């Protein structure tokens, strides 16, 4: 029973975190400095997610293969390739290099 | 000679359907990228003593890190600690919603309120990027719901598969798909020197803060990124004047 209460409490709290800023957006936007802060918040959030996700992946995957896949992915991204291309090329490279390393070592 | 009359209503419907389809397609690589995470959560739920509540967390909490932390903390630390941990991790959702609010200030309130429960990391990342390029307010809404509902359905199915299959699906390299997806979203921001500084500062804090309590490293990284961005804006303003 306490497990259900805990899950529901976190669910309600999470819903509040999601709804309040969006419901009161019209009051929030236009306040001094808020626009500037929020503009950078989006970029910072996605960058933080990408970095911590890479960091987590480095624990469970082949690091050299991950580095190559990430570097190639970054080059493709900077050249304007789609996310699907970046993921497909990166994933294939990762699997080929990881298998190659497993075979050699 | 025959002429085809296109009804304005059908043109709008077709624009909406097309935007919703584009949204679903845009989120597809992220669904693939986050699949291993969903499978891990499913496996944790299967191993937990509170399977019903744990699985319901997929819809009620709807945030992978928080759900996983709540499921695990319920086993080891009790309900109160599980609630505190889950809420702490999901605090970042307020930042995502506030950031989307800045882009959606011209959208009707009904949309902002119905869109809010589906805000989560991958959806935020896609919606934030699309907000700048959306051809119309209507297309933006359709695109958002197309991507958010696709992720919601896929997430539930993947967690159910994780419950059934456990860790049997590991080893096919999917663990690198999520970072590659997020990299594809961050990459374009590296072209502008000001946003590049925000990206590097935020990424550095996220990695260096990995030993901080769950969820707080992301919050610290966001705060640092904002501080760097705002100080660069101020410096640019001073240089102009």
XYZ file of C-alpha atoms in Angstrom:
346
model
C 0.000 0.000 0.000
C 2.786 2.445 0.910
C 4.410 1.681 -2.467
C 1.249 2.817 -4.278
C 1.076 5.980 -2.145
C 4.736 6.747 -2.919
C 4.257 6.257 -6.679
C 1.080 8.379 -6.685
C 2.774 11.136 -4.613
C 5.733 11.298 -7.017
C 3.282 11.232 -9.939
C 1.252 14.148 -8.569
C 4.408 16.135 -7.757
C 5.789 15.495 -11.250
C 2.500 16.633 -12.785
C 2.702 19.880 -10.799
C 6.291 20.441 -12.021
C 5.066 19.951 -15.582
C 1.809 21.907 -15.498
C 2.509 25.000 -13.375
C 5.143 26.654 -15.629
C 3.092 25.947 -18.770
C -0.259 26.981 -17.296
C 1.102 30.295 -16.056
C 3.388 30.916 -19.032
C 1.709 34.213 -19.895
C 2.553 35.625 -16.453
C 6.070 34.199 -16.508
C 7.138 35.410 -19.941
C 8.038 39.060 -20.110
C 9.340 39.209 -16.554
C 12.795 40.819 -16.475
C 15.509 38.284 -17.177
C 13.180 35.263 -17.311
C 13.200 35.087 -21.115
C 17.002 35.074 -21.207
C 17.287 32.442 -18.497
C 14.763 30.151 -20.174
C 16.427 30.499 -23.570
C 19.663 29.095 -22.139
C 17.860 26.532 -19.930
C 16.790 24.480 -22.948
C 20.282 24.278 -24.442
C 21.830 23.552 -21.038
C 19.300 20.790 -20.291
C 19.833 18.930 -23.580
C 23.628 19.276 -23.260
C 23.499 17.913 -19.694
C 21.345 14.975 -20.797
C 23.721 14.192 -23.684
C 26.818 14.362 -21.470
C 25.421 12.243 -18.643
C 23.998 9.747 -21.117
C 27.450 9.428 -22.773
C 29.034 9.113 -19.346
C 26.626 6.287 -18.415
C 27.174 4.535 -21.747
C 30.959 4.608 -21.170
C 30.496 2.415 -18.092
C 28.717 -0.425 -19.897
C 30.141 -0.223 -23.430
C 33.480 -0.485 -25.305
C 35.053 2.930 -24.676
C 37.229 3.131 -27.862
C 34.250 2.126 -30.025
C 32.056 4.641 -28.179
C 34.610 7.433 -28.740
C 34.815 6.732 -32.486
C 31.012 6.460 -32.826
C 30.541 9.721 -30.891
C 33.204 11.590 -32.870
C 31.751 10.479 -36.207
C 28.233 11.266 -34.936
C 29.336 14.755 -33.983
C 30.898 15.393 -37.405
C 27.720 14.181 -39.134
C 25.590 16.396 -36.866
C 27.720 19.451 -37.618
C 27.330 18.689 -41.327
C 23.568 18.852 -40.884
C 22.752 15.138 -41.208
C 19.482 13.896 -39.712
C 19.253 12.252 -36.299
C 18.376 8.939 -37.931
C 21.575 9.047 -40.028
C 23.676 9.983 -36.979
C 22.229 7.121 -34.912
C 22.380 4.542 -37.726
C 26.000 5.334 -38.727
C 27.131 5.652 -35.091
C 25.477 2.388 -34.072
C 26.918 0.415 -37.012
C 30.404 1.852 -36.379
C 30.124 1.051 -32.689
C 29.078 -2.567 -33.314
C 31.780 -3.153 -35.968
C 34.585 -1.664 -33.821
C 33.401 -3.355 -30.610
C 33.178 -6.754 -32.370
C 36.590 -6.166 -34.011
C 38.158 -5.365 -30.640
C 36.529 -8.414 -29.048
C 37.947 -10.565 -31.873
C 41.473 -9.103 -31.614
C 41.827 -8.990 -27.828
C -12.098 20.421 -68.556
C -12.456 19.499 -64.914
C -11.153 21.513 -61.970
C -10.299 20.164 -58.537
C -11.547 22.302 -55.673
C -9.518 21.915 -52.516
C -11.609 22.680 -49.442
C -9.661 24.863 -46.949
C -10.728 22.498 -44.133
C -9.226 19.474 -45.830
C -5.979 21.394 -46.427
C -5.781 22.141 -42.685
C -6.548 18.508 -41.838
C -3.830 17.338 -44.181
C -1.350 19.840 -42.662
C -2.240 18.578 -39.165
C -1.929 14.905 -40.129
C 1.361 15.548 -41.860
C 2.763 17.469 -38.847
C 1.644 14.696 -36.456
C 3.337 12.094 -38.678
C 6.528 14.197 -38.792
C 6.473 14.406 -34.986
C 6.095 10.640 -34.653
C 8.979 10.096 -37.102
C 11.169 12.668 -35.317
C 10.825 10.895 -31.985
C 11.435 7.412 -33.478
C 15.264 7.497 -33.176
C 14.900 8.646 -29.562
C 12.495 5.772 -28.850
C 15.207 3.437 -30.162
C 17.813 5.293 -28.120
C 15.891 5.102 -24.869
C 14.732 1.501 -25.431
C 17.541 -0.066 -23.343
C 16.675 2.252 -20.466
C 13.005 1.203 -20.612
C 14.052 -2.450 -20.680
C 16.261 -1.924 -17.606
C 13.340 -0.273 -15.784
C 11.071 -3.156 -16.789
C 13.611 -5.658 -15.473
C 13.833 -3.719 -12.162
C 10.044 -3.679 -11.838
C 9.947 -7.440 -12.465
C 12.546 -8.002 -9.735
C 10.783 -5.695 -7.264
C 8.344 -6.695 -4.502
C 5.951 -3.940 -5.670
C 5.368 -4.915 -9.298
C 1.923 -3.300 -9.661
C 2.956 0.060 -8.236
C 6.307 -0.117 -10.038
C 4.665 -0.681 -13.429
C 1.993 1.966 -12.778
C 4.908 4.395 -12.329
C 5.436 4.201 -16.124
C 2.239 6.249 -16.527
C 1.937 8.020 -13.175
C 5.532 9.235 -12.809
C 6.378 9.049 -16.543
C 10.078 9.729 -16.174
C 12.596 6.907 -16.460
C 15.206 8.028 -13.915
C 12.594 8.887 -11.270
C 10.658 5.661 -11.811
C 13.804 3.564 -11.535
C 14.942 5.433 -8.416
C 11.505 5.124 -6.774
C 11.310 1.390 -7.551
C 14.784 0.783 -6.108
C 14.402 3.122 -3.096
C 11.099 1.488 -2.137
C 13.074 -1.746 -1.694
C 15.964 -0.268 0.261
C 14.956 3.017 1.899
C 11.165 3.056 2.319
C 8.316 5.125 0.928
C 9.237 8.573 2.304
C 12.773 8.443 0.919
C 11.402 7.098 -2.384
C 9.033 10.098 -2.680
C 11.801 12.627 -1.885
C 14.209 10.980 -4.362
C 11.573 10.774 -7.115
C 10.523 14.406 -6.696
C 14.119 15.619 -6.584
C 14.907 13.840 -9.843
C 11.793 15.176 -11.562
C 12.409 18.799 -10.525
C 14.116 19.232 -13.903
C 10.687 18.814 -15.547
C 9.781 22.275 -14.218
C 12.769 23.686 -16.117
C 11.688 21.881 -19.309
C 8.112 23.147 -18.959
C 9.271 26.693 -18.245
C 11.550 26.578 -21.279
C 8.713 25.307 -23.498
C 6.438 27.987 -22.021
C 8.801 30.601 -23.436
C 8.366 29.100 -26.920
C 4.633 28.453 -26.560
C 3.541 31.821 -25.181
C 1.254 32.331 -28.224
C -0.341 28.886 -27.897
C -3.780 28.556 -26.251
C -3.855 27.576 -22.591
C -5.806 24.336 -23.327
C -2.859 23.133 -25.402
C -0.254 24.045 -22.791
C -2.229 22.246 -20.067
C -2.965 19.099 -22.089
C 0.608 18.988 -23.418
C 2.168 19.321 -19.948
C 1.673 15.734 -18.639
C 3.647 14.384 -21.620
C 6.718 16.600 -21.095
C 9.748 14.384 -20.558
C 13.409 14.538 -21.668
C 13.173 13.251 -25.293
C 9.878 15.045 -25.985
C 11.293 18.284 -24.581
C 14.407 17.970 -26.744
C 12.325 17.450 -29.908
C 9.706 20.093 -29.049
C 12.283 22.737 -28.168
C 13.986 22.309 -31.542
C 10.732 22.230 -33.497
C 9.317 25.328 -31.763
C 11.744 27.483 -33.765
C 10.924 25.962 -37.157
C 7.186 25.163 -36.879
C 5.312 26.555 -39.909
C 2.173 27.370 -37.873
C 0.752 27.192 -34.351
C -1.583 24.384 -35.434
C 1.270 22.377 -36.978
C 3.310 22.848 -33.798
C 0.508 21.343 -31.704
C 0.038 18.383 -34.057
C 3.790 17.764 -34.225
C 4.055 17.859 -30.424
C 1.202 15.425 -29.849
C 2.484 13.174 -32.666
C 5.869 12.855 -30.985
C 4.690 12.846 -27.352
C 1.938 10.243 -27.778
C 4.234 8.013 -29.844
C 6.839 8.088 -27.064
C 4.221 7.517 -24.353
C 2.852 4.412 -26.100
C 6.275 3.061 -27.044
C 7.610 3.674 -23.535
C 4.789 1.655 -21.946
C 5.244 -1.206 -24.429
C 9.038 -1.250 -23.936
C 8.706 -1.343 -20.150
C 6.232 -4.225 -20.477
C 8.759 -6.043 -22.706
C 11.440 -5.317 -20.082
C 9.233 -6.851 -17.389
C 8.744 -9.961 -19.523
C 12.247 -10.331 -20.974
C 14.484 -8.858 -18.268
C 18.028 -8.229 -19.498
C 17.934 -10.787 -22.325
C 17.938 -8.026 -24.976
C 21.230 -6.448 -23.902
C 24.378 -6.774 -26.037
C 23.056 -5.399 -29.332
C 24.699 -2.006 -28.874
C 21.515 -0.097 -28.078
C 23.180 1.494 -25.043
C 24.985 3.939 -27.355
C 21.867 4.939 -29.283
C 20.564 7.346 -26.600
C 23.789 9.410 -26.377
C 23.947 9.534 -30.199
C 20.369 10.841 -30.385
C 21.063 13.540 -27.817
C 24.322 14.403 -29.558
C 22.357 14.966 -32.772
C 20.176 17.441 -30.868
C 23.092 19.286 -29.231
C 25.408 19.347 -32.259
C 23.765 22.227 -34.167
C 24.071 24.422 -31.038
C 27.868 24.115 -31.184
C 28.026 26.370 -34.242
C 27.185 29.536 -32.262
C 30.014 30.595 -29.874
C 27.558 31.714 -27.178
C 25.498 28.510 -27.093
C 28.728 26.503 -27.484
C 29.899 27.880 -24.126
C 26.549 26.950 -22.549
C 26.820 23.393 -23.970
C 30.392 22.858 -22.724
C 29.728 24.300 -19.249
C 26.560 22.285 -18.772
C 28.114 19.054 -20.112
C 31.174 19.438 -17.884
C 29.081 19.896 -14.720
C 26.819 16.956 -15.641
C 29.849 14.646 -15.936
C 31.799 16.033 -12.960
C 28.685 15.909 -10.788
C 27.956 12.241 -11.474
C 28.527 11.384 -7.798
C 25.923 13.911 -6.613
C 22.557 12.551 -5.398
C 20.353 11.274 -8.239
C 18.974 14.025 -10.456
C 20.861 16.894 -8.852
C 23.781 16.748 -11.297
C 21.408 17.579 -14.169
C 19.933 20.476 -12.181
C 23.424 21.763 -11.283
C 24.452 21.450 -14.946
C 21.397 23.400 -16.123
C 22.061 26.140 -13.522
C 25.698 26.389 -14.599
C 24.760 26.504 -18.306
C 22.247 29.291 -17.626
C 24.829 31.261 -15.603
C 27.384 31.003 -18.424
C 24.806 31.945 -21.068
C 23.512 34.961 -19.135
C 27.040 36.216 -18.358
C 27.965 35.903 -22.054
C 24.821 37.848 -22.990
C 25.803 40.567 -20.489
C 29.379 40.672 -21.851
C 28.063 40.973 -25.413
C 25.745 43.806 -24.334
C 28.615 45.654 -22.618
C 30.804 45.305 -25.735
C 28.035 46.795 -27.882
C 27.473 49.846 -25.671
